[in-house]
Short mmCIF file of C-alpha atoms in Angstrom, two decimals:
data_model
loop_
_atom_site.label_atom_id
_atom_site.label_comp_id
_atom_site.label_asym_id
_atom_site.label_seq_id
_atom_site.Cartn_x
_atom_site.Cartn_y
_atom_site.Cartn_z
CA UNK M 180 -76.22 -20.14 -59.23
CA UNK M 181 -73.00 -21.96 -58.81
CA UNK M 182 -69.98 -19.71 -58.97
CA UNK M 183 -66.60 -20.99 -60.14
CA UNK M 184 -63.15 -19.96 -61.32
CA UNK M 185 -62.40 -21.16 -64.80
CA UNK M 186 -59.07 -20.84 -66.62
CA UNK M 187 -58.98 -21.61 -70.27
CA UNK M 188 -55.21 -22.04 -70.15
CA UNK M 189 -54.21 -23.13 -66.72
CA UNK M 190 -50.72 -23.85 -67.97
CA UNK M 191 -50.46 -20.23 -68.95
CA UNK M 192 -50.92 -18.99 -65.38
CA UNK M 193 -47.93 -16.73 -64.67
CA UNK M 194 -46.63 -14.82 -61.65
CA UNK M 195 -44.30 -11.85 -62.24
CA UNK M 196 -42.86 -10.26 -59.06
CA UNK M 197 -41.62 -6.68 -59.46
CA UNK M 198 -38.59 -6.21 -57.17
CA UNK M 199 -38.21 -2.46 -56.61
CA UNK M 200 -34.79 -3.07 -55.00
CA UNK M 201 -36.37 -5.67 -52.73
CA UNK M 202 -36.42 -9.36 -53.40
CA UNK M 203 -39.70 -11.25 -53.54
CA UNK M 204 -38.99 -14.87 -54.29
CA UNK M 205 -40.33 -18.41 -54.13
CA UNK M 206 -43.78 -17.37 -55.40
CA UNK M 207 -46.33 -20.17 -55.45
CA UNK M 208 -49.95 -20.02 -56.73
CA UNK M 209 -52.72 -22.52 -56.09
CA UNK M 210 -56.49 -22.49 -56.65
CA UNK M 211 -58.64 -23.50 -53.74
CA UNK M 212 -62.35 -23.40 -54.56
CA UNK M 213 -63.36 -19.81 -55.23
CA UNK M 214 -59.99 -18.36 -54.12
CA UNK M 215 -56.50 -18.09 -55.49
CA UNK M 216 -53.75 -18.61 -52.86
CA UNK M 217 -50.45 -16.76 -53.44
CA UNK M 218 -47.42 -17.45 -51.20
CA UNK M 219 -44.02 -15.71 -51.34
CA UNK M 220 -40.84 -14.95 -49.42
CA UNK M 221 -39.67 -11.40 -48.79
CA UNK M 222 -36.02 -10.57 -48.06
CA UNK M 223 -35.27 -6.85 -48.20
CA UNK M 224 -32.04 -5.89 -49.93
CA UNK M 225 -31.65 -2.26 -51.00
CA UNK M 226 -35.10 -0.85 -50.20
CA UNK M 227 -37.72 -2.08 -47.77
CA UNK M 228 -41.36 -2.44 -48.86
CA UNK M 229 -44.32 -1.79 -46.63
CA UNK M 230 -47.18 -2.95 -48.87
CA UNK M 231 -47.77 -5.33 -51.75
CA UNK M 232 -50.15 -4.50 -54.61
CA UNK M 233 -51.45 -7.32 -56.79
CA UNK M 234 -52.22 -6.60 -60.46
CA UNK M 235 -53.15 -8.99 -63.27
CA UNK M 236 -53.76 -9.22 -66.98
CA UNK M 237 -55.73 -11.83 -68.90
CA UNK M 238 -55.70 -12.94 -72.50
CA UNK M 239 -54.04 -10.45 -74.76
CA UNK M 240 -54.66 -7.44 -72.48
CA UNK M 241 -51.85 -4.93 -72.15
CA UNK M 242 -53.32 -2.79 -69.37
CA UNK M 243 -53.02 -4.36 -65.92
CA UNK M 244 -55.93 -4.38 -63.51
CA UNK M 245 -55.49 -4.09 -59.75
CA UNK M 246 -56.88 -6.90 -57.64
CA UNK M 247 -58.94 -5.57 -54.75
CA UNK M 248 -60.53 -8.57 -53.10
CA UNK M 249 -57.38 -9.42 -51.21
CA UNK M 250 -56.50 -10.61 -47.72
CA UNK M 251 -53.28 -11.61 -45.98
CA UNK M 252 -49.74 -10.24 -45.92
CA UNK M 253 -50.32 -7.03 -47.82
CA UNK M 254 -49.59 -4.22 -45.35
CA UNK M 255 -46.99 -3.37 -42.68
CA UNK M 256 -44.64 -5.94 -44.08
CA UNK M 257 -41.50 -7.16 -42.41
CA UNK M 258 -38.94 -9.46 -44.04
CA UNK M 259 -39.82 -13.12 -43.69
CA UNK M 260 -40.69 -16.39 -45.41
CA UNK M 261 -43.99 -18.06 -46.23
CA UNK M 262 -46.10 -14.91 -46.55
CA UNK M 263 -49.63 -15.46 -47.92
CA UNK M 264 -52.10 -13.48 -50.01
CA UNK M 265 -55.67 -14.75 -50.60
CA UNK M 266 -57.39 -13.37 -53.71
CA UNK M 267 -61.13 -13.81 -54.23
CA UNK M 268 -61.57 -12.81 -57.90
CA UNK M 269 -65.32 -13.67 -57.94
CA UNK M 270 -65.90 -10.80 -55.54
CA UNK M 271 -64.58 -8.42 -58.16
CA UNK M 272 -67.06 -9.44 -60.91
CA UNK M 273 -70.80 -9.77 -61.34
CA UNK M 274 -70.40 -12.87 -63.44
CA UNK M 275 -70.88 -16.28 -61.99
CA UNK M 276 -67.50 -17.32 -63.23
CA UNK M 277 -64.05 -15.74 -63.51
CA UNK M 278 -62.64 -16.71 -66.87
CA UNK M 279 -59.09 -15.94 -67.90
CA UNK M 280 -56.66 -17.17 -70.47
CA UNK M 281 -52.93 -16.51 -70.11
CA UNK M 282 -53.47 -15.03 -66.63
CA UNK M 283 -50.45 -12.98 -65.49
CA UNK M 284 -50.26 -11.87 -61.85
CA UNK M 285 -47.82 -9.12 -60.75
CA UNK M 286 -46.69 -8.50 -57.13
CA UNK M 287 -45.65 -4.87 -56.77
CA UNK M 288 -43.82 -3.71 -53.64
CA UNK M 289 -44.59 -0.21 -52.36
CA UNK M 290 -42.48 1.82 -49.90
CA UNK M 291 -44.31 4.08 -47.44
CA UNK M 292 -42.89 7.58 -48.02
CA UNK M 293 -43.76 8.73 -44.49
CA UNK M 294 -41.86 5.83 -42.92
CA UNK M 295 -38.92 6.35 -45.26
CA UNK M 296 -38.79 10.03 -44.33
CA UNK M 297 -38.80 9.10 -40.63
CA UNK M 298 -35.82 6.79 -41.13
CA UNK M 299 -33.89 9.39 -43.10
CA UNK M 300 -34.60 12.14 -40.57
CA UNK M 301 -33.42 9.97 -37.68
CA UNK M 302 -30.16 9.27 -39.48
CA UNK M 303 -29.69 12.95 -40.34
CA UNK M 304 -30.32 14.05 -36.74
CA UNK M 305 -27.99 11.34 -35.45
CA UNK M 306 -25.27 12.43 -37.90
CA UNK M 307 -25.58 16.00 -36.66
CA UNK M 308 -25.12 14.99 -33.01
CA UNK M 309 -22.28 12.66 -34.01
CA UNK M 310 -20.49 15.53 -35.75
CA UNK M 311 -20.96 17.66 -32.61
CA UNK M 312 -19.44 14.78 -30.55
CA UNK M 313 -22.70 14.34 -28.61
CA UNK M 314 -22.41 10.60 -28.99
CA UNK M 315 -25.00 9.65 -26.38
CA UNK M 316 -27.78 11.53 -28.19
CA UNK M 317 -26.54 10.24 -31.54
CA UNK M 318 -26.91 6.66 -30.29
CA UNK M 319 -30.56 7.35 -29.40
CA UNK M 320 -31.44 8.45 -32.94
CA UNK M 321 -29.38 5.74 -34.62
CA UNK M 322 -31.16 3.19 -32.43
CA UNK M 323 -34.51 4.55 -33.68
CA UNK M 324 -33.44 3.50 -37.17
CA UNK M 325 -32.34 0.05 -36.03
CA UNK M 326 -35.05 -0.84 -33.53
CA UNK M 327 -38.22 0.59 -35.08
CA UNK M 328 -40.31 -2.32 -36.50
CA UNK M 329 -43.07 0.00 -37.66
CA UNK M 330 -40.56 2.09 -39.63
CA UNK M 331 -39.16 -0.89 -41.54
CA UNK M 332 -36.06 1.12 -42.49
CA UNK M 333 -34.02 0.18 -45.55
CA UNK M 334 -31.30 -2.40 -44.82
CA UNK M 335 -28.45 -0.05 -45.92
CA UNK M 336 -29.80 2.62 -43.57
CA UNK M 337 -29.92 0.11 -40.71
CA UNK M 338 -26.42 -1.15 -41.48
CA UNK M 339 -25.11 2.44 -41.51
CA UNK M 340 -26.84 3.22 -38.20
CA UNK M 341 -25.44 0.02 -36.65
CA UNK M 342 -21.88 0.97 -37.63
CA UNK M 343 -22.39 4.52 -36.34
CA UNK M 344 -23.60 3.17 -32.99
CA UNK M 345 -20.41 1.11 -32.77
CA UNK M 346 -18.28 4.17 -33.56
CA UNK M 347 -20.22 6.31 -31.06
CA UNK M 348 -19.78 3.73 -28.30
CA UNK M 349 -16.08 3.50 -29.16
CA UNK M 350 -15.70 7.28 -28.99
CA UNK M 351 -17.48 7.35 -25.64
CA UNK M 352 -15.08 4.70 -24.34
CA UNK M 353 -12.11 6.67 -25.65
CA UNK M 354 -13.40 9.90 -24.13
CA UNK M 355 -13.80 8.17 -20.77
CA UNK M 356 -10.46 6.39 -20.97
CA UNK M 357 -7.88 7.15 -18.31
CA UNK M 358 -4.65 9.01 -18.73
CA UNK M 359 -1.71 6.60 -18.90
CA UNK M 360 1.79 6.64 -17.49
CA UNK M 361 4.28 4.59 -19.50
CA UNK M 362 7.86 3.71 -18.68
CA UNK M 363 10.19 2.72 -21.49
CA UNK M 364 13.70 1.58 -22.13
CA UNK M 365 15.43 4.24 -24.21
CA UNK M 366 18.31 3.86 -26.66
CA UNK M 367 20.12 7.03 -27.71
CA UNK M 368 23.02 7.55 -30.06
CA UNK M 369 26.28 9.13 -28.85
CA UNK M 370 26.38 12.90 -28.25
CA UNK M 371 30.12 13.37 -28.95
CA UNK M 372 32.66 12.07 -31.43
CA UNK M 373 34.33 9.01 -29.96
CA UNK M 374 31.57 8.51 -27.40
CA UNK M 375 29.36 5.49 -26.83
CA UNK M 376 25.64 5.17 -27.39
CA UNK M 377 23.50 5.87 -24.34
CA UNK M 378 20.84 3.77 -22.65
CA UNK M 379 18.32 4.82 -20.07
CA UNK M 380 14.72 5.15 -18.96
CA UNK M 381 11.91 7.44 -20.00
CA UNK M 382 8.60 8.06 -18.23
CA UNK M 383 5.78 9.89 -19.97
CA UNK M 384 2.21 10.87 -19.18
CA UNK M 385 -0.11 10.29 -22.15
CA UNK M 386 -3.22 12.36 -21.53
CA UNK M 387 -6.54 11.65 -23.18
CA UNK M 388 -7.18 15.38 -23.38
CA UNK M 389 -4.74 18.27 -23.18
CA UNK M 390 -1.01 18.29 -22.61
CA UNK M 391 0.99 15.63 -20.78
CA UNK M 392 4.61 15.51 -19.70
CA UNK M 393 7.66 13.32 -19.95
CA UNK M 394 11.13 13.03 -18.51
CA UNK M 395 14.02 10.77 -19.40
CA UNK M 396 17.57 10.01 -18.35
CA UNK M 397 20.17 8.07 -20.33
CA UNK M 398 23.91 7.64 -20.09
CA UNK M 399 26.80 5.73 -21.64
CA UNK M 400 28.31 2.66 -19.99
CA UNK M 401 31.39 4.67 -18.93
CA UNK M 402 29.21 6.91 -16.79
CA UNK M 403 28.72 4.06 -14.32
CA UNK M 404 32.29 2.78 -14.53
CA UNK M 405 34.55 3.42 -11.57
CA UNK M 406 36.46 6.68 -11.98
CA UNK M 407 38.22 8.97 -9.53
CA UNK M 408 38.83 12.68 -9.26
CA UNK M 409 42.23 13.75 -10.52
CA UNK M 410 42.28 16.84 -8.31
CA UNK M 411 42.12 14.57 -5.24
CA UNK M 412 45.43 12.95 -6.18
CA UNK M 413 46.96 16.35 -6.98
CA UNK M 414 46.39 17.77 -3.51
CA UNK M 415 49.61 19.34 -2.31
CA UNK M 416 49.48 17.75 1.13
CA UNK M 417 49.23 14.28 -0.45
CA UNK M 418 51.97 14.65 -3.06
CA UNK M 419 54.42 12.51 -1.10
CA UNK M 420 51.94 9.60 -1.08
CA UNK M 421 51.13 9.46 -4.83
CA UNK M 422 52.90 9.10 -8.10
CA UNK M 423 50.76 9.41 -11.29
CA UNK M 424 51.82 8.05 -14.67
CA UNK M 425 49.46 8.67 -17.64
CA UNK M 426 48.87 5.60 -19.81
CA UNK M 427 47.90 7.54 -22.95
CA UNK M 428 44.39 6.05 -22.99
CA UNK M 429 41.23 8.14 -22.79
CA UNK M 430 37.50 7.53 -22.93
CA UNK M 431 34.31 9.56 -22.99
CA UNK M 432 31.55 9.40 -20.41
CA UNK M 433 28.16 10.89 -21.33
CA UNK M 434 24.78 11.55 -19.73
CA UNK M 435 21.63 13.42 -20.75
CA UNK M 436 18.48 14.39 -18.86
CA UNK M 437 15.54 15.75 -20.84
CA UNK M 438 11.99 16.80 -20.13
CA UNK M 439 9.10 18.21 -22.13
CA UNK M 440 5.46 17.82 -23.13
CA UNK M 441 3.32 15.24 -24.90
CA UNK M 442 0.07 15.75 -26.81
CA UNK M 443 -2.19 13.38 -28.70
CA UNK M 444 -2.14 13.47 -32.50
CA UNK M 445 -4.39 10.58 -33.53
CA UNK M 446 -6.58 8.23 -31.51
CA UNK M 447 -8.18 5.04 -32.80
CA UNK M 448 -9.76 2.06 -31.13
CA UNK M 449 -6.55 0.05 -30.99
CA UNK M 450 -3.68 2.52 -31.36
CA UNK M 451 -2.90 6.18 -30.77
CA UNK M 452 -0.07 8.49 -31.75
CA UNK M 453 1.39 11.23 -29.54
CA UNK M 454 3.87 14.00 -30.23
CA UNK M 455 6.59 14.72 -27.71
CA UNK M 456 9.06 17.58 -27.61
CA UNK M 457 11.38 19.02 -25.03
CA UNK M 458 14.85 20.12 -24.02
CA UNK M 459 17.70 18.16 -22.49
CA UNK M 460 20.77 19.02 -20.46
CA UNK M 461 23.81 16.77 -20.66
CA UNK M 462 27.56 16.49 -20.53
CA UNK M 463 30.47 14.64 -22.10
CA UNK M 464 33.40 13.95 -19.79
CA UNK M 465 36.89 13.06 -21.01
CA UNK M 466 38.65 10.64 -18.66
CA UNK M 467 42.27 9.43 -18.75
CA UNK M 468 43.74 6.13 -17.60
CA UNK M 469 46.60 6.52 -15.06
CA UNK M 470 48.95 4.23 -13.23
CA UNK M 471 48.68 5.29 -9.59
CA UNK M 472 51.50 4.31 -7.24
CA UNK M 473 50.48 4.93 -3.63
CA UNK M 474 53.08 3.96 -1.03
CA UNK M 475 54.14 0.85 -2.92
CA UNK M 476 50.63 -0.13 -4.13
CA UNK M 477 50.10 0.07 -7.93
CA UNK M 478 46.65 0.50 -9.42
CA UNK M 479 45.28 1.53 -12.80
CA UNK M 480 42.53 4.11 -12.39
CA UNK M 481 40.41 6.26 -14.63
CA UNK M 482 40.79 9.82 -13.41
CA UNK M 483 38.99 12.96 -14.50
CA UNK M 484 38.86 16.63 -13.67
CA UNK M 485 35.13 16.49 -14.21
CA UNK M 486 32.77 17.55 -16.99
CA UNK M 487 34.65 18.90 -20.01
CA UNK M 488 31.67 19.69 -22.21
CA UNK M 489 28.19 20.82 -21.19
CA UNK M 490 25.42 20.88 -23.81
CA UNK M 491 21.71 21.44 -24.30
CA UNK M 492 19.74 19.17 -26.60
CA UNK M 493 16.35 20.02 -28.20
CA UNK M 494 14.44 16.88 -29.13
CA UNK M 495 11.20 15.91 -30.85
CA UNK M 496 9.54 12.63 -31.69
CA UNK M 497 6.45 10.43 -31.82
CA UNK M 498 5.11 7.92 -29.30
CA UNK M 499 2.86 5.12 -30.53
CA UNK M 500 0.49 3.66 -27.93
CA UNK M 501 -0.67 0.17 -28.99
CA UNK M 502 -3.63 -1.56 -27.33
CA UNK M 503 -3.12 0.97 -24.48
CA UNK M 504 -0.57 -1.29 -22.76
CA UNK M 505 2.44 -1.04 -25.08
CA UNK M 506 4.35 1.88 -26.52
CA UNK M 507 7.09 2.58 -29.01
CA UNK M 508 8.88 5.89 -29.38
CA UNK M 509 11.20 7.38 -31.95
CA UNK M 510 12.71 10.82 -32.18
CA UNK M 511 15.59 13.10 -33.07
CA UNK M 512 17.83 15.27 -30.91
CA UNK M 513 20.41 17.94 -31.70
CA UNK M 514 23.01 18.56 -28.95
CA UNK M 515 24.42 22.11 -28.85
CA UNK M 516 27.59 22.69 -26.84
CA UNK M 517 27.54 25.55 -24.30
CA UNK M 518 31.27 25.35 -23.52
CA UNK M 519 34.36 25.99 -25.63
CA UNK M 520 36.42 22.93 -24.81
CA UNK M 521 38.02 21.78 -28.07
CA UNK M 522 38.96 18.29 -26.84
CA UNK M 523 35.37 17.12 -27.29
CA UNK M 524 33.32 17.63 -30.45
CA UNK M 525 29.54 17.46 -30.05
CA UNK M 526 27.73 15.45 -32.72
CA UNK M 527 24.84 16.71 -34.83
CA UNK M 528 21.37 15.23 -35.29
CA UNK M 529 21.01 11.73 -33.87
CA UNK M 530 18.25 9.17 -33.33
CA UNK M 531 16.43 8.04 -30.17
CA UNK M 532 14.39 4.81 -29.97
CA UNK M 533 12.41 3.26 -27.14
CA UNK M 534 9.94 0.52 -26.19
CA UNK M 535 7.76 0.62 -23.10
CA UNK M 536 4.76 -0.63 -21.16
CA UNK M 537 1.93 0.99 -19.28
CA UNK M 538 2.70 1.28 -15.60
CA UNK M 539 -0.34 3.17 -14.35
CA UNK M 540 -3.76 4.49 -15.42
CA UNK M 541 -5.01 7.79 -14.03
CA UNK M 542 -8.68 8.88 -14.17
CA UNK M 543 -9.14 12.12 -16.15
CA UNK M 544 -10.81 13.79 -13.15
CA UNK M 545 -7.76 13.22 -10.95
CA UNK M 546 -5.49 16.24 -11.33
CA UNK M 547 -2.62 15.31 -9.05
CA UNK M 548 -2.64 11.78 -7.71
CA UNK M 549 -0.22 13.21 -5.15
CA UNK M 550 0.69 11.08 -2.18
CA UNK M 551 3.16 11.32 0.65
CA UNK M 552 5.65 8.55 1.14
CA UNK M 553 8.28 7.36 3.56
CA UNK M 554 11.00 4.88 2.65
CA UNK M 555 13.97 3.13 4.19
CA UNK M 556 17.06 3.88 2.09
CA UNK M 557 20.69 2.82 2.02
CA UNK M 558 23.85 3.35 -0.04
CA UNK M 559 25.89 0.36 -1.14
CA UNK M 560 29.66 0.49 -0.68
CA UNK M 561 31.74 1.58 -3.65
CA UNK M 562 34.60 -0.34 -5.25
CA UNK M 563 37.09 0.05 -2.39
CA UNK M 564 34.86 1.05 0.52
CA UNK M 565 34.01 -1.73 2.92
CA UNK M 566 31.05 -0.10 4.67
CA UNK M 567 27.59 0.78 3.47
CA UNK M 568 25.36 3.62 4.59
CA UNK M 569 22.75 1.36 6.13
CA UNK M 570 21.00 3.98 8.28
CA UNK M 571 18.77 6.17 6.15
CA UNK M 572 15.32 7.28 5.15
CA UNK M 573 13.56 9.38 2.52
CA UNK M 574 10.24 11.18 2.82
CA UNK M 575 8.33 13.46 0.49
CA UNK M 576 5.51 13.67 -2.02
CA UNK M 577 4.93 11.95 -5.37
CA UNK M 578 2.71 13.07 -8.24
CA UNK M 579 2.29 11.93 -11.81
CA UNK M 580 1.23 15.43 -12.89
CA UNK M 581 3.04 17.97 -10.74
CA UNK M 582 6.35 18.59 -9.04
CA UNK M 583 6.82 17.11 -5.61
CA UNK M 584 9.57 17.48 -3.03
CA UNK M 585 11.51 15.19 -0.76
CA UNK M 586 14.18 15.00 1.91
CA UNK M 587 16.65 12.14 2.24
CA UNK M 588 19.31 11.37 4.86
CA UNK M 589 21.77 8.48 5.17
CA UNK M 590 24.50 7.74 7.68
CA UNK M 591 27.30 5.20 7.76
CA UNK M 592 27.57 3.53 11.21
CA UNK M 593 31.34 3.96 10.93
CA UNK M 594 30.71 7.60 11.77
CA UNK M 595 29.72 6.61 15.31
CA UNK M 596 32.22 3.79 15.72
CA UNK M 597 35.36 5.10 14.08
CA UNK M 598 38.36 2.93 13.36
CA UNK M 599 41.46 3.09 15.52
CA UNK M 600 44.02 5.08 13.58
CA UNK M 601 47.79 5.38 13.99
CA UNK M 602 50.59 7.56 12.69
CA UNK M 603 52.45 6.07 9.74
CA UNK M 604 56.14 5.56 9.30
CA UNK M 605 57.70 6.41 5.98
CA UNK M 606 58.18 2.69 5.32
CA UNK M 607 54.43 1.92 5.64
CA UNK M 608 52.88 0.62 2.44
CA UNK M 609 49.29 0.92 1.26
CA UNK M 610 47.27 -2.33 1.08
CA UNK M 611 44.70 -1.08 -1.45
CA UNK M 612 41.84 -1.26 1.08
CA UNK M 613 39.95 1.81 2.22
CA UNK M 614 36.75 2.82 3.93
CA UNK M 615 34.72 5.97 4.45
CA UNK M 616 32.45 7.27 7.15
CA UNK M 617 29.67 9.15 5.32
CA UNK M 618 26.70 11.31 6.27
CA UNK M 619 24.33 12.84 3.70
CA UNK M 620 21.37 15.21 3.96
CA UNK M 621 19.66 16.02 0.63
CA UNK M 622 16.66 18.13 -0.41
CA UNK M 623 15.23 17.68 -3.88
CA UNK M 624 12.31 17.44 -6.28
CA UNK M 625 10.21 14.55 -7.57
CA UNK M 626 8.49 14.57 -10.93
CA UNK M 627 6.91 11.73 -12.83
CA UNK M 628 9.08 8.76 -11.81
CA UNK M 629 12.27 10.72 -11.25
CA UNK M 630 13.89 12.39 -8.28
CA UNK M 631 16.96 14.58 -7.96
CA UNK M 632 18.44 16.79 -5.27
CA UNK M 633 21.39 18.60 -3.76
CA UNK M 634 22.55 18.59 -0.17
CA UNK M 635 25.40 18.47 2.33
CA UNK M 636 27.80 15.57 2.77
CA UNK M 637 30.44 14.78 5.38
CA UNK M 638 33.15 12.22 4.66
CA UNK M 639 36.05 10.83 6.63
CA UNK M 640 38.40 8.51 4.76
CA UNK M 641 40.32 5.60 6.27
CA UNK M 642 43.06 3.58 4.55
CA UNK M 643 44.71 0.35 5.62
CA UNK M 644 48.53 0.19 5.59
CA UNK M 645 51.17 -2.42 6.33
CA UNK M 646 53.81 -1.20 8.74
CA UNK M 647 56.52 -3.74 9.58
CA UNK M 648 54.05 -6.61 9.28
CA UNK M 649 51.33 -4.86 11.27
CA UNK M 650 48.06 -3.63 9.75
CA UNK M 651 47.30 -0.02 10.64
CA UNK M 652 44.39 2.21 9.75
CA UNK M 653 45.19 5.83 9.00
CA UNK M 654 42.86 8.74 8.36
CA UNK M 655 44.06 10.87 5.48
CA UNK M 656 41.31 13.41 5.14
CA UNK M 657 37.83 14.51 6.12
CA UNK M 658 35.73 17.14 4.42
CA UNK M 659 32.32 18.77 4.31
CA UNK M 660 30.93 19.57 0.88
CA UNK M 661 27.99 19.28 -1.45
CA UNK M 662 26.22 16.02 -2.26
CA UNK M 663 24.05 15.36 -5.32
CA UNK M 664 21.83 12.45 -6.30
CA UNK M 665 19.23 11.40 -8.83
CA UNK M 666 17.22 8.28 -9.53
CA UNK M 667 13.85 6.69 -10.17
CA UNK M 668 10.77 6.20 -7.99
CA UNK M 669 8.62 3.24 -9.04
CA UNK M 670 5.17 2.86 -7.50
CA UNK M 671 4.24 -0.81 -7.42
CA UNK M 672 0.62 -1.80 -6.72
CA UNK M 673 0.01 1.93 -6.11
CA UNK M 674 1.23 1.78 -2.49
CA UNK M 675 4.65 0.11 -2.57
CA UNK M 676 7.56 2.39 -3.47
CA UNK M 677 10.81 1.13 -4.96
CA UNK M 678 13.48 3.82 -5.04
CA UNK M 679 16.82 3.46 -6.82
CA UNK M 680 19.54 5.85 -7.96
CA UNK M 681 23.10 7.11 -7.60
CA UNK M 682 24.69 9.50 -5.10
CA UNK M 683 27.75 11.70 -5.61
CA UNK M 684 29.35 12.77 -2.30
CA UNK M 685 31.98 15.51 -2.32
CA UNK M 686 30.25 17.13 -5.31
CA UNK M 687 31.82 20.38 -6.55
CA UNK M 688 30.86 22.84 -9.26
CA UNK M 689 33.18 25.40 -10.81
CA UNK M 690 33.70 27.32 -14.01
CA UNK M 691 37.33 27.88 -14.97
CA UNK M 692 39.07 28.59 -18.28
CA UNK M 693 35.75 28.48 -20.21
CA UNK M 694 35.15 24.91 -19.07
CA UNK M 695 32.26 24.02 -16.77
CA UNK M 696 33.39 21.28 -14.38
CA UNK M 697 31.81 19.14 -11.72
CA UNK M 698 33.86 16.73 -9.62
CA UNK M 699 33.16 13.89 -7.24
CA UNK M 700 35.68 11.25 -6.20
CA UNK M 701 33.11 8.46 -5.87
CA UNK M 702 29.66 7.31 -6.90
CA UNK M 703 27.40 5.26 -4.61
CA UNK M 704 24.39 3.22 -5.67
CA UNK M 705 21.36 3.76 -3.45
CA UNK M 706 18.15 1.79 -3.05
CA UNK M 707 15.04 2.27 -0.97
CA UNK M 708 11.77 0.55 -0.14
CA UNK M 709 8.80 2.46 1.17
CA UNK M 710 5.06 3.02 1.46
CA UNK M 711 2.93 5.63 -0.32
CA UNK M 712 0.09 6.95 1.83
CA UNK M 713 -3.36 7.30 0.20
CA UNK M 714 -4.55 10.73 -0.86
CA UNK M 715 -6.99 12.25 1.60
#
C-alpha cells in the first residue's frame, strides 16, 4: 500500500517556537516524500537549551501531541545556524496516510538540570576561592564554566565567569607586582610668617604589601643664598679689620627634613592610593643685611647668628600612583616651635603638593637591595673662594629599605701647596678675593635616596690685599671644628651613582638664651660620581 502525507490545508501549516529565554529563529518547514524537514537557528540568550522537543496539533485539537519519530539536531545542542530536524510522521501511525488540517508544530527547548547544576556549582566554588584570594584555583573553576562544551552553560554565567577570570588574573598580577621607589618634586608652603614657600625632593617606597617608608627635604630659596656668620666678623682679634653697618633689611631662611611611613589604601588595575604620615624637623633663620667695610673694601652681605627658631612638624597626606610610573602627592603639615624666640612666628596648618615618577622597581622577595658603593667626590668653590676640594671620595652602603652608612673625605690641594703669605701694613687694603684650604672627614647615614653626616673639618683662610701697589696674601685664621653635610644619592641604571648635596664647614651647635643656634660661615656644593657593587 502506498503511504503518503496529506495536508488538507497546506497553507495552514504553522511553526510556533517556544523560546524559554533562548532564541530559536529562522524556522523553515518543507515536505520531502514521507518526511517533514524542519530547519532552525539557535542563538542562546538568557538560558541555554540542551534538547528540543517537537509537539504538534492538528485541526481543532487543543491538546498537543509529542512527535517521536525524529532525527537530527535534538540533543546536546550548541548555539549555531542551520540546525535540522527530520520528522517521519508515518512512523507514528498505523494509517497509510498522515492527514492533518491546520497543522501547528511547536519547538520546545529543554535545559538539562544536571548540566545547569554543574555550571552553577563551578561558579559557586570559584566565587568561594575568589573571596579567599586563592585566585589560581578560582580561575580553574571559572574556566570550567567557560570551556565546557558538554555543560553548555548559560551565556550570563559564562560572561560572569569570563569577567571573574579577568579580575583574578589582574589580582594575581597586582599581588606579584614589585615594590616601587618614586622620587618627586615637592612644593611646601612657608613655615613662618614672612617666610617664602619651600621646594625640595621627596623619595618614598610604595610597598605592595606592608609598610613602606619615605623621606623628604625642602627649603626656601634664601637657604641656598650666600650668607655669612655674624660671629665671625665680631671676633675680638679681627675688630680692627671690620666695620659693620646694618641696612635695616631682614629675610627668613627655612628648611625642613621629614620622614615617616607609607601604606596602601586602595589598589586598582590602573591606579592606587597610599597614605603617608611622619614627622619633620626644621628651622627658620632670621638674617640681616649689613654693609661690611674691610680695610677699604665695601661689600653688602647677609649675616646671621644661625638658627633662630627650631620646630617639629607632624604631617599626613595621600600619594596617588597612576599607571605605576607616575605619582601625585598632597598633604598637610603643622609646624610646632620648640624654641621661644619671639622674632619669628611659626605658621599653622599648611599644604604640601608634589608630582613624581617611578625611579626603581624592587621585587617583593628582596628585603634590602643593599649594595656597597665607592664614588669620586668634590666640593665646588664658594662665592669668594678660588679653589675647589678636588681630591675626595665617598664609600658606604645603600639600601632602599634599611639604613646604610658611609664615610666621605675631601681635601683642597691648597692644603699641601699653601700660598706665600706676608705681614700686612696698616695701609694695606682688602681686594675682596679670598681662598681657603679645606679638609673634611665625615661619617653619616644613608636612607632611601638621602645621605647626611657629621664630621671634622680643618680650614685655613687666605685673603688678598693691596699694599703699596703690591698684591700680598695674608692668612687671617685657621680652625678645626665640626663639619656637616646632607644630600641625595641617585642610582642610575642600578649601578651608576650620582651624588649631590651641600657641605657646611666650621659647623657649630649651641643653645644660649633659649635659642637653639647653628652657625657656619660658608656653604659648599658637592657632587660625586660612583659605582654601586652588586649584592652578593
